[in-house]
Amino acid sequence: MSARSHPSAPAVLGGAPAFPNGLALVQPTIEDVPALARRLESVLASGTLTNGRTVRALEETVADRLGVAHVVAVSSCTSGLMLTLQALDARGRVVMPSFTFSASAHAVTWAGGTPVWAEVDARRLTLDPADAAAAADGAVAMTATHVYGAPCQVEALQQVADNRGIPVVYDAAHALGSSRRGRPVGSFGTAEVFSLSPTKVTVAGEGGLVTTADAALAEAVRIGRDYGNPGDYDCLFPGLNARMSELHAAVAVHSLAVLDARIARRNALVAKFKAGTEGLPGLTFQDIEPGDLSTCKDLTLVIEPQFGLTADELAVALRAEGVDTRRYYHPPVHRQKAYAHLAGRRALPVTERVADQVLTLPLWSHMTAATVTTLAGTVARLHEHAATVRTRLRL
Ligand SMILES: *Cc1c(COP(=O)(O)O)cnc(C)c1O
């Protein structure tokens, strides 16, 4: 019997695709659109489209939820990181992971800093405190990313920062709703910066939130988001227009109300996927420490050689099944053209290996359990047929 006529053959071998209508990587979840439309109508009717009460309500809601003194809403996580690092005067060496989204490094660079790459922990995929310490000579700041929503080892990283007397800023783009040993992400380090862009779990359309216990830092970011203008048009420093509009804030407030349910659901879907692929050789996942909570912003596989297909090969085979994937984070930032001039200063073998092995699969908050079961079955079937699939892909 040829592969083509086999009913369960992978699509790359001529079988029927598992998702004939396609399976998108992300779909923002917007519950109760009519209620959101009423919120937006009331913003429009108020006549205030920026610097208004909806942004303030969002900031207060988040401050209460996370137990932090100050929350400043901004136009994006990237602009929030830029303004925070500018306010901390992080011009100089900034220790940070290369295994993160490019924007983490761009913000450091725009604020006048130079990334000094450090490794991630091979199992957790977050900044490795020991390697961060080894890279910290002469550093003026450190940044770390709560990758896919998994909290960093914040205690050890704080120790590294304290030993050097430098601030630590978390790129918490993925982690609104995550917690570390019971304490909410948003309350660690000198500041943390969340993203509310459409691929995240809580969305505003576009937006970001800076959280900090430091009143002066919060004030500098508040002024910075408004061009550096403290209110009298006598600008204190060259800021940005990084304000969040009232309309975006209304979407964020609406989205926040259901955050816990979303996180619970995403964790349940990831658990279902893990159960459906249990025992497949070479298929591993990021470690989440017991007692920590991840938003599960992404469902990322770490594919070791025993799986029989590389992450790239699996991506091509899944594309034939209709499944959209990404390589979060490949290439790692230090391998990207924008940072080629910094290459070769520190060897990053763990980062390079992990980046070669990651593949992010579709996951969204309203995905059905049946979809996850089919997705897990599809990955399992590709493993079963790995040798033939690999031969076909290499033809
Ligand atoms: C999405 C993302 C950002 C950028 O967030 P924006 O709100 O789009 O600026 C930064 N860092 C990480 C890790 C991200 O995933």
GROMACS .gro file of C-alpha atoms and ligand atoms in nm:
model
  410
    1MET     CA    1   0.000   0.000   0.000
    2SER     CA    2   0.143   0.340  -0.092
    3ALA     CA    3   0.166   0.618   0.163
    4ARG     CA    4  -0.087   0.813  -0.040
    5SER     CA    5  -0.366   0.563   0.018
    6HIS     CA    6  -0.290   0.507   0.386
    7PRO     CA    7  -0.566   0.682   0.584
    8SER     CA    8  -0.339   0.793   0.868
    9ALA     CA    9  -0.036   0.895   0.664
   10PRO     CA   10   0.105   1.240   0.744
   11ALA     CA   11   0.005   1.506   0.494
   12VAL     CA   12   0.366   1.549   0.374
   13LEU     CA   13   0.348   1.184   0.268
   14GLY     CA   14   0.020   1.232   0.086
   15GLY     CA   15  -0.233   1.179   0.367
   16ALA     CA   16  -0.523   1.411   0.439
   17PRO     CA   17  -0.418   1.719   0.643
   18ALA     CA   18  -0.518   1.707   1.009
   19PHE     CA   19  -0.646   2.068   0.987
   20PRO     CA   20  -0.780   2.121   0.635
   21ASN     CA   21  -0.901   2.470   0.728
   22GLY     CA   22  -0.573   2.559   0.895
   23LEU     CA   23  -0.483   2.614   1.258
   24ALA     CA   24  -0.352   2.965   1.331
   25LEU     CA   25  -0.075   3.016   1.582
   26VAL     CA   26  -0.270   3.272   1.784
   27GLN     CA   27  -0.618   3.415   1.792
   28PRO     CA   28  -0.693   3.690   2.042
   29THR     CA   29  -0.987   3.598   2.261
   30ILE     CA   30  -1.245   3.875   2.302
   31GLU     CA   31  -1.532   3.769   2.526
   32ASP     CA   32  -1.873   3.938   2.511
   33VAL     CA   33  -1.814   4.175   2.221
   34PRO     CA   34  -2.142   4.367   2.279
   35ALA     CA   35  -2.032   4.456   2.633
   36LEU     CA   36  -1.694   4.569   2.500
   37ALA     CA   37  -1.869   4.776   2.232
   38ARG     CA   38  -2.065   4.953   2.508
   39ARG     CA   39  -1.740   5.032   2.692
   40LEU     CA   40  -1.591   5.174   2.373
   41GLU     CA   41  -1.905   5.378   2.305
   42SER     CA   42  -1.882   5.531   2.649
   43VAL     CA   43  -1.517   5.626   2.589
   44LEU     CA   44  -1.608   5.785   2.256
   45ALA     CA   45  -1.898   5.971   2.416
   46SER     CA   46  -1.672   6.102   2.694
   47GLY     CA   47  -1.475   6.314   2.449
   48THR     CA   48  -1.145   6.210   2.609
   49LEU     CA   49  -0.943   5.973   2.396
   50THR     CA   50  -0.615   5.981   2.582
   51ASN     CA   51  -0.491   6.061   2.935
   52GLY     CA   52  -0.837   5.986   3.071
   53ARG     CA   53  -1.014   5.787   3.337
   54THR     CA   54  -1.008   5.451   3.156
   55VAL     CA   55  -0.627   5.445   3.152
   56ARG     CA   56  -0.629   5.540   3.519
   57ALA     CA   57  -0.883   5.268   3.597
   58LEU     CA   58  -0.666   5.013   3.418
   59GLU     CA   59  -0.357   5.124   3.611
   60GLU     CA   60  -0.544   5.102   3.943
   61THR     CA   61  -0.693   4.761   3.866
   62VAL     CA   62  -0.354   4.619   3.776
   63ALA     CA   63  -0.185   4.776   4.080
   64ASP     CA   64  -0.447   4.615   4.307
   65ARG     CA   65  -0.424   4.280   4.139
   66LEU     CA   66  -0.045   4.261   4.146
   67GLY     CA   67   0.004   4.435   4.480
   68VAL     CA   68   0.242   4.694   4.336
   69ALA     CA   69   0.253   5.062   4.427
   70HIS     CA   70   0.280   5.207   4.076
   71VAL     CA   71   0.151   5.104   3.735
   72VAL     CA   72   0.203   5.321   3.427
   73ALA     CA   73   0.014   5.226   3.111
   74VAL     CA   74   0.212   5.279   2.791
   75SER     CA   75   0.170   5.221   2.419
   76SER     CA   76   0.365   4.893   2.414
   77CYS     CA   77   0.599   4.674   2.613
   78THR     CA   78   0.882   4.794   2.390
   79SER     CA   79   0.821   5.162   2.468
   80GLY     CA   80   0.774   5.076   2.838
   81LEU     CA   81   1.112   4.902   2.846
   82MET     CA   82   1.275   5.193   2.658
   83LEU     CA   83   1.138   5.453   2.898
   84THR     CA   84   1.221   5.246   3.207
   85LEU     CA   85   1.579   5.185   3.097
   86GLN     CA   86   1.615   5.551   2.999
   87ALA     CA   87   1.489   5.658   3.342
   88LEU     CA   88   1.743   5.421   3.504
   89ASP     CA   89   2.014   5.571   3.284
   90ALA     CA   90   2.115   5.224   3.163
   91ARG     CA   91   2.373   5.356   2.917
   92GLY     CA   92   2.648   5.097   2.922
   93ARG     CA   93   2.665   4.718   2.944
   94VAL     CA   94   2.330   4.557   3.009
   95VAL     CA   95   2.334   4.186   3.093
   96MET     CA   96   2.045   4.008   2.924
   97PRO     CA   97   1.951   3.677   2.763
   98SER     CA   98   1.987   3.627   2.390
   99PHE     CA   99   1.708   3.370   2.405
  100THR     CA  100   1.424   3.624   2.409
  101PHE     CA  101   1.219   3.833   2.169
  102SER     CA  102   1.418   4.088   1.970
  103ALA     CA  103   1.231   4.381   2.132
  104SER     CA  104   1.398   4.307   2.467
  105ALA     CA  105   1.734   4.392   2.307
  106HIS     CA  106   1.600   4.676   2.092
  107ALA     CA  107   1.474   4.857   2.403
  108VAL     CA  108   1.815   4.826   2.569
  109THR     CA  109   1.979   4.963   2.255
  110TRP     CA  110   1.734   5.255   2.208
  111ALA     CA  111   1.792   5.353   2.570
  112GLY     CA  112   2.163   5.382   2.499
  113GLY     CA  113   2.274   5.046   2.638
  114THR     CA  114   2.476   4.763   2.487
  115PRO     CA  115   2.350   4.409   2.534
  116VAL     CA  116   2.590   4.165   2.697
  117TRP     CA  117   2.443   3.824   2.628
  118ALA     CA  118   2.411   3.563   2.898
  119GLU     CA  119   2.284   3.207   2.881
  120VAL     CA  120   1.943   3.074   2.970
  121ASP     CA  121   1.896   2.772   3.192
  122ALA     CA  122   1.859   2.474   2.959
  123ARG     CA  123   1.546   2.341   3.131
  124ARG     CA  124   1.370   2.660   3.240
  125LEU     CA  125   1.465   2.869   2.933
  126THR     CA  126   1.494   3.181   3.152
  127LEU     CA  127   1.812   3.378   3.229
  128ASP     CA  128   2.070   3.159   3.405
  129PRO     CA  129   2.169   3.344   3.726
  130ALA     CA  130   2.520   3.192   3.733
  131ASP     CA  131   2.595   3.296   3.376
  132ALA     CA  132   2.438   3.637   3.434
  133ALA     CA  133   2.678   3.682   3.728
  134ALA     CA  134   2.969   3.576   3.507
  135ALA     CA  135   2.868   3.835   3.244
  136ALA     CA  136   2.804   4.119   3.490
  137ASP     CA  137   3.150   4.278   3.505
  138GLY     CA  138   3.104   4.650   3.455
  139ALA     CA  139   2.732   4.616   3.385
  140VAL     CA  140   2.499   4.908   3.456
  141ALA     CA  141   2.176   4.703   3.450
  142MET     CA  142   2.031   4.359   3.391
  143THR     CA  143   1.716   4.254   3.211
  144ALA     CA  144   1.551   3.912   3.210
  145THR     CA  145   1.246   3.769   3.036
  146HIS     CA  146   0.975   3.551   3.191
  147VAL     CA  147   0.985   3.327   2.883
  148TYR     CA  148   0.642   3.199   2.768
  149GLY     CA  149   0.507   3.320   3.105
  150ALA     CA  150   0.734   3.103   3.324
  151PRO     CA  151   0.867   3.320   3.607
  152CYS     CA  152   1.244   3.374   3.618
  153GLN     CA  153   1.451   3.263   3.916
  154VAL     CA  154   1.393   3.607   4.059
  155GLU     CA  155   1.560   3.547   4.397
  156ALA     CA  156   1.892   3.441   4.246
  157LEU     CA  157   1.879   3.716   3.981
  158GLN     CA  158   1.808   3.978   4.248
  159GLN     CA  159   2.113   3.852   4.436
  160VAL     CA  160   2.329   3.897   4.124
  161ALA     CA  161   2.192   4.251   4.074
  162ASP     CA  162   2.234   4.341   4.442
  163ASN     CA  163   2.593   4.214   4.445
  164ARG     CA  164   2.668   4.456   4.163
  165GLY     CA  165   2.440   4.734   4.286
  166ILE     CA  166   2.256   4.742   3.952
  167PRO     CA  167   1.884   4.751   3.870
  168VAL     CA  168   1.705   4.451   3.720
  169VAL     CA  169   1.418   4.510   3.481
  170TYR     CA  170   1.196   4.221   3.378
  171ASP     CA  171   1.055   4.186   3.031
  172ALA     CA  172   0.726   4.047   3.154
  173ALA     CA  173   0.559   4.068   2.812
  174HIS     CA  174   0.421   3.713   2.849
  175ALA     CA  175   0.358   3.706   3.217
  176LEU     CA  176   0.057   3.914   3.324
  177GLY     CA  177  -0.110   3.672   3.567
  178SER     CA  178   0.198   3.455   3.629
  179SER     CA  179   0.325   3.409   3.982
  180ARG     CA  180   0.650   3.304   4.146
  181ARG     CA  181   0.613   3.101   4.468
  182GLY     CA  182   0.270   3.257   4.514
  183ARG     CA  183   0.376   3.617   4.452
  184PRO     CA  184   0.253   3.791   4.136
  185VAL     CA  185   0.493   3.869   3.857
  186GLY     CA  186   0.495   4.248   3.836
  187SER     CA  187   0.623   4.285   4.191
  188PHE     CA  188   0.983   4.177   4.128
  189GLY     CA  189   1.302   4.361   4.043
  190THR     CA  190   1.330   4.736   3.996
  191ALA     CA  191   1.049   4.732   3.742
  192GLU     CA  192   0.858   4.487   3.524
  193VAL     CA  193   0.704   4.560   3.186
  194PHE     CA  194   0.403   4.375   3.042
  195SER     CA  195   0.271   4.366   2.687
  196LEU     CA  196  -0.095   4.385   2.587
  197SER     CA  197  -0.032   4.328   2.215
  198PRO     CA  198  -0.256   4.089   2.021
  199THR     CA  199  -0.041   3.776   2.059
  200LYS     CA  200  -0.041   3.796   2.438
  201VAL     CA  201  -0.291   3.649   2.682
  202THR     CA  202  -0.440   3.984   2.793
  203VAL     CA  203  -0.484   4.216   2.498
  204ALA     CA  204  -0.556   4.584   2.451
  205GLY     CA  205  -0.503   4.580   2.076
  206GLU     CA  206  -0.164   4.731   2.149
  207GLY     CA  207  -0.030   4.838   2.484
  208GLY     CA  208   0.204   4.787   2.774
  209LEU     CA  209   0.222   4.831   3.151
  210VAL     CA  210   0.520   4.932   3.363
  211THR     CA  211   0.503   4.822   3.727
  212THR     CA  212   0.736   4.935   4.002
  213ALA     CA  213   0.759   5.010   4.374
  214ASP     CA  214   0.979   5.312   4.296
  215ALA     CA  215   0.773   5.633   4.290
  216ALA     CA  216   1.043   5.839   4.119
  217LEU     CA  217   1.088   5.579   3.846
  218ALA     CA  218   0.711   5.561   3.789
  219GLU     CA  219   0.698   5.940   3.762
  220ALA     CA  220   0.985   5.945   3.511
  221VAL     CA  221   0.806   5.687   3.294
  222ARG     CA  222   0.481   5.885   3.323
  223ILE     CA  223   0.659   6.200   3.205
  224GLY     CA  224   0.854   6.002   2.946
  225ARG     CA  225   0.541   5.860   2.786
  226ASP     CA  226   0.431   6.221   2.729
  227TYR     CA  227   0.740   6.343   2.537
  228GLY     CA  228   0.929   6.414   2.857
  229ASN     CA  229   0.684   6.695   2.930
  230PRO     CA  230   0.605   6.723   3.302
  231GLY     CA  231   0.298   6.932   3.220
  232ASP     CA  232   0.443   7.279   3.161
  233TYR     CA  233   0.597   7.204   2.818
  234ASP     CA  234   0.943   7.259   2.964
  235CYS     CA  235   1.058   6.905   2.878
  236LEU     CA  236   1.294   6.739   3.123
  237PHE     CA  237   1.443   6.491   2.874
  238PRO     CA  238   1.373   6.363   2.522
  239GLY     CA  239   1.076   6.134   2.582
  240LEU     CA  240   0.837   5.955   2.351
  241ASN     CA  241   0.473   5.960   2.266
  242ALA     CA  242   0.413   5.630   2.439
  243ARG     CA  243   0.067   5.695   2.579
  244MET     CA  244  -0.201   5.429   2.582
  245SER     CA  245  -0.527   5.552   2.432
  246GLU     CA  246  -0.852   5.533   2.626
  247LEU     CA  247  -0.990   5.294   2.363
  248HIS     CA  248  -0.704   5.050   2.414
  249ALA     CA  249  -0.738   5.079   2.790
  250ALA     CA  250  -1.107   4.990   2.762
  251VAL     CA  251  -1.019   4.671   2.572
  252ALA     CA  252  -0.755   4.587   2.834
  253VAL     CA  253  -0.994   4.639   3.128
  254HIS     CA  254  -1.245   4.413   2.954
  255SER     CA  255  -0.980   4.147   2.891
  256LEU     CA  256  -0.840   4.160   3.247
  257ALA     CA  257  -1.172   4.062   3.401
  258VAL     CA  258  -1.138   3.707   3.266
  259LEU     CA  259  -0.762   3.665   3.306
  260ASP     CA  260  -0.767   3.393   3.574
  261ALA     CA  261  -1.008   3.180   3.376
  262ARG     CA  262  -0.791   3.216   3.067
  263ILE     CA  263  -0.476   3.114   3.249
  264ALA     CA  264  -0.649   2.813   3.402
  265ARG     CA  265  -0.780   2.711   3.064
  266ARG     CA  266  -0.440   2.750   2.891
  267ASN     CA  267  -0.273   2.543   3.161
  268ALA     CA  268  -0.539   2.274   3.118
  269LEU     CA  269  -0.489   2.272   2.739
  270VAL     CA  270  -0.111   2.243   2.777
  271ALA     CA  271  -0.158   1.956   3.025
  272LYS     CA  272  -0.384   1.786   2.772
  273PHE     CA  273  -0.123   1.825   2.499
  274LYS     CA  274   0.146   1.682   2.728
  275ALA     CA  275  -0.077   1.385   2.814
  276GLY     CA  276  -0.144   1.327   2.444
  277THR     CA  277   0.226   1.319   2.360
  278GLU     CA  278   0.352   1.153   2.678
  279GLY     CA  279   0.642   0.916   2.630
  280LEU     CA  280   0.736   1.037   2.281
  281PRO     CA  281   1.116   1.021   2.280
  282GLY     CA  282   1.297   1.350   2.242
  283LEU     CA  283   0.990   1.566   2.303
  284THR     CA  284   1.037   1.788   2.608
  285PHE     CA  285   0.888   2.104   2.756
  286GLN     CA  286   1.009   2.398   2.959
  287ASP     CA  287   1.034   2.319   3.332
  288ILE     CA  288   0.794   2.514   3.550
  289GLU     CA  289   0.894   2.503   3.916
  290PRO     CA  290   0.625   2.350   4.142
  291GLY     CA  291   0.444   2.638   4.311
  292ASP     CA  292   0.500   2.872   4.016
  293LEU     CA  293   0.222   2.963   3.775
  294SER     CA  294   0.281   3.036   3.406
  295THR     CA  295   0.030   3.209   3.182
  296CYS     CA  296   0.127   2.948   2.920
  297LYS     CA  297   0.149   3.230   2.667
  298ASP     CA  298   0.309   2.979   2.431
  299LEU     CA  299   0.305   2.605   2.385
  300THR     CA  300   0.669   2.551   2.291
  301LEU     CA  301   0.823   2.211   2.229
  302VAL     CA  302   1.193   2.143   2.280
  303ILE     CA  303   1.278   1.875   2.027
  304GLU     CA  304   1.583   1.663   2.093
  305PRO     CA  305   1.747   1.435   1.834
  306GLN     CA  306   1.567   1.119   1.956
  307PHE     CA  307   1.240   1.260   1.823
  308GLY     CA  308   1.359   1.172   1.473
  309LEU     CA  309   1.280   1.513   1.319
  310THR     CA  310   1.442   1.847   1.387
  311ALA     CA  311   1.230   2.144   1.494
  312ASP     CA  312   1.260   2.278   1.138
  313GLU     CA  313   1.152   1.948   0.983
  314LEU     CA  314   0.860   1.917   1.222
  315ALA     CA  315   0.756   2.273   1.132
  316VAL     CA  316   0.748   2.186   0.760
  317ALA     CA  317   0.557   1.863   0.825
  318LEU     CA  318   0.306   2.048   1.045
  319ARG     CA  319   0.261   2.319   0.781
  320ALA     CA  320   0.144   2.044   0.543
  321GLU     CA  321  -0.111   1.945   0.811
  322GLY     CA  322  -0.241   2.305   0.813
  323VAL     CA  323  -0.067   2.392   1.142
  324ASP     CA  324   0.097   2.734   1.177
  325THR     CA  325   0.410   2.733   1.396
  326ARG     CA  326   0.690   2.973   1.497
  327ARG     CA  327   1.044   2.925   1.617
  328TYR     CA  328   1.024   3.125   1.943
  329TYR     CA  329   1.317   3.213   1.973
  330HIS     CA  330   1.517   3.123   1.666
  331PRO     CA  331   1.741   3.280   1.560
  332PRO     CA  332   1.837   3.392   1.910
  333VAL     CA  333   1.892   3.769   1.926
  334HIS     CA  334   2.274   3.752   1.918
  335ARG     CA  335   2.247   3.570   1.583
  336GLN     CA  336   2.023   3.835   1.425
  337LYS     CA  337   2.163   4.084   1.172
  338ALA     CA  338   2.086   4.378   1.400
  339TYR     CA  339   2.330   4.245   1.661
  340ALA     CA  340   2.594   4.082   1.442
  341HIS     CA  341   2.843   4.350   1.549
  342LEU     CA  342   2.825   4.221   1.909
  343ALA     CA  343   2.886   3.857   1.815
  344GLY     CA  344   3.163   3.643   1.951
  345ARG     CA  345   3.213   3.816   2.284
  346ARG     CA  346   3.073   3.534   2.494
  347ALA     CA  347   3.009   3.177   2.384
  348LEU     CA  348   2.642   3.081   2.419
  349PRO     CA  349   2.627   2.705   2.359
  350VAL     CA  350   2.312   2.645   2.566
  351THR     CA  351   2.125   2.930   2.395
  352GLU     CA  352   2.226   2.805   2.051
  353ARG     CA  353   2.125   2.447   2.123
  354VAL     CA  354   1.790   2.543   2.275
  355ALA     CA  355   1.717   2.786   1.992
  356ASP     CA  356   1.781   2.505   1.743
  357GLN     CA  357   1.536   2.278   1.923
  358VAL     CA  358   1.233   2.498   1.992
  359LEU     CA  359   0.908   2.494   1.803
  360THR     CA  360   0.601   2.687   1.919
  361LEU     CA  361   0.262   2.536   1.835
  362PRO     CA  362  -0.077   2.707   1.817
  363LEU     CA  363  -0.246   2.782   2.147
  364TRP     CA  364  -0.518   3.031   2.228
  365SER     CA  365  -0.751   3.077   2.519
  366HIS     CA  366  -1.066   2.963   2.337
  367MET     CA  367  -0.904   2.666   2.163
  368THR     CA  368  -1.110   2.351   2.213
  369ALA     CA  369  -0.984   2.041   2.391
  370ALA     CA  370  -1.062   1.842   2.075
  371THR     CA  371  -0.825   2.063   1.874
  372VAL     CA  372  -0.547   2.003   2.126
  373THR     CA  373  -0.610   1.628   2.112
  374THR     CA  374  -0.587   1.632   1.733
  375LEU     CA  375  -0.272   1.845   1.748
  376ALA     CA  376  -0.106   1.606   1.994
  377GLY     CA  377  -0.208   1.310   1.779
  378THR     CA  378  -0.064   1.481   1.472
  379VAL     CA  379   0.272   1.534   1.643
  380ALA     CA  380   0.271   1.171   1.763
  381ARG     CA  381   0.196   1.047   1.411
  382LEU     CA  382   0.477   1.255   1.266
  383HIS     CA  383   0.713   1.097   1.518
  384GLU     CA  384   0.592   0.748   1.417
  385HIS     CA  385   0.662   0.827   1.051
  386ALA     CA  386   0.973   1.034   1.127
  387ALA     CA  387   1.216   0.833   0.915
  388THR     CA  388   0.996   0.844   0.604
  389VAL     CA  389   0.903   1.209   0.659
  390ARG     CA  390   1.269   1.304   0.692
  391THR     CA  391   1.360   1.118   0.374
  392ARG     CA  392   1.077   1.291   0.188
  393LEU     CA  393   1.176   1.636   0.315
  394ARG     CA  394   1.537   1.583   0.215
  395LEU     CA  395   1.456   1.476  -0.141
  396LIG     C1  396   0.575   4.071   2.249
  396LIG     C2  397   0.701   4.088   2.322
  396LIG     C3  398   0.760   4.212   2.340
  396LIG     C4  399   0.708   4.335   2.273
  396LIG     O1  400   0.583   4.372   2.318
  396LIG     P1  401   0.509   4.495   2.245
  396LIG     O2  402   0.396   4.525   2.335
  396LIG     O3  403   0.465   4.441   2.112
  396LIG     O4  404   0.606   4.603   2.232
  396LIG     C5  405   0.873   4.223   2.418
  396LIG     N1  406   0.928   4.115   2.474
  396LIG     C6  407   0.877   3.992   2.459
  396LIG     C7  408   0.942   3.877   2.526
  396LIG     C8  409   0.763   3.973   2.379
  396LIG     O5  410   0.715   3.852   2.357
   0.00000   0.00000   0.00000
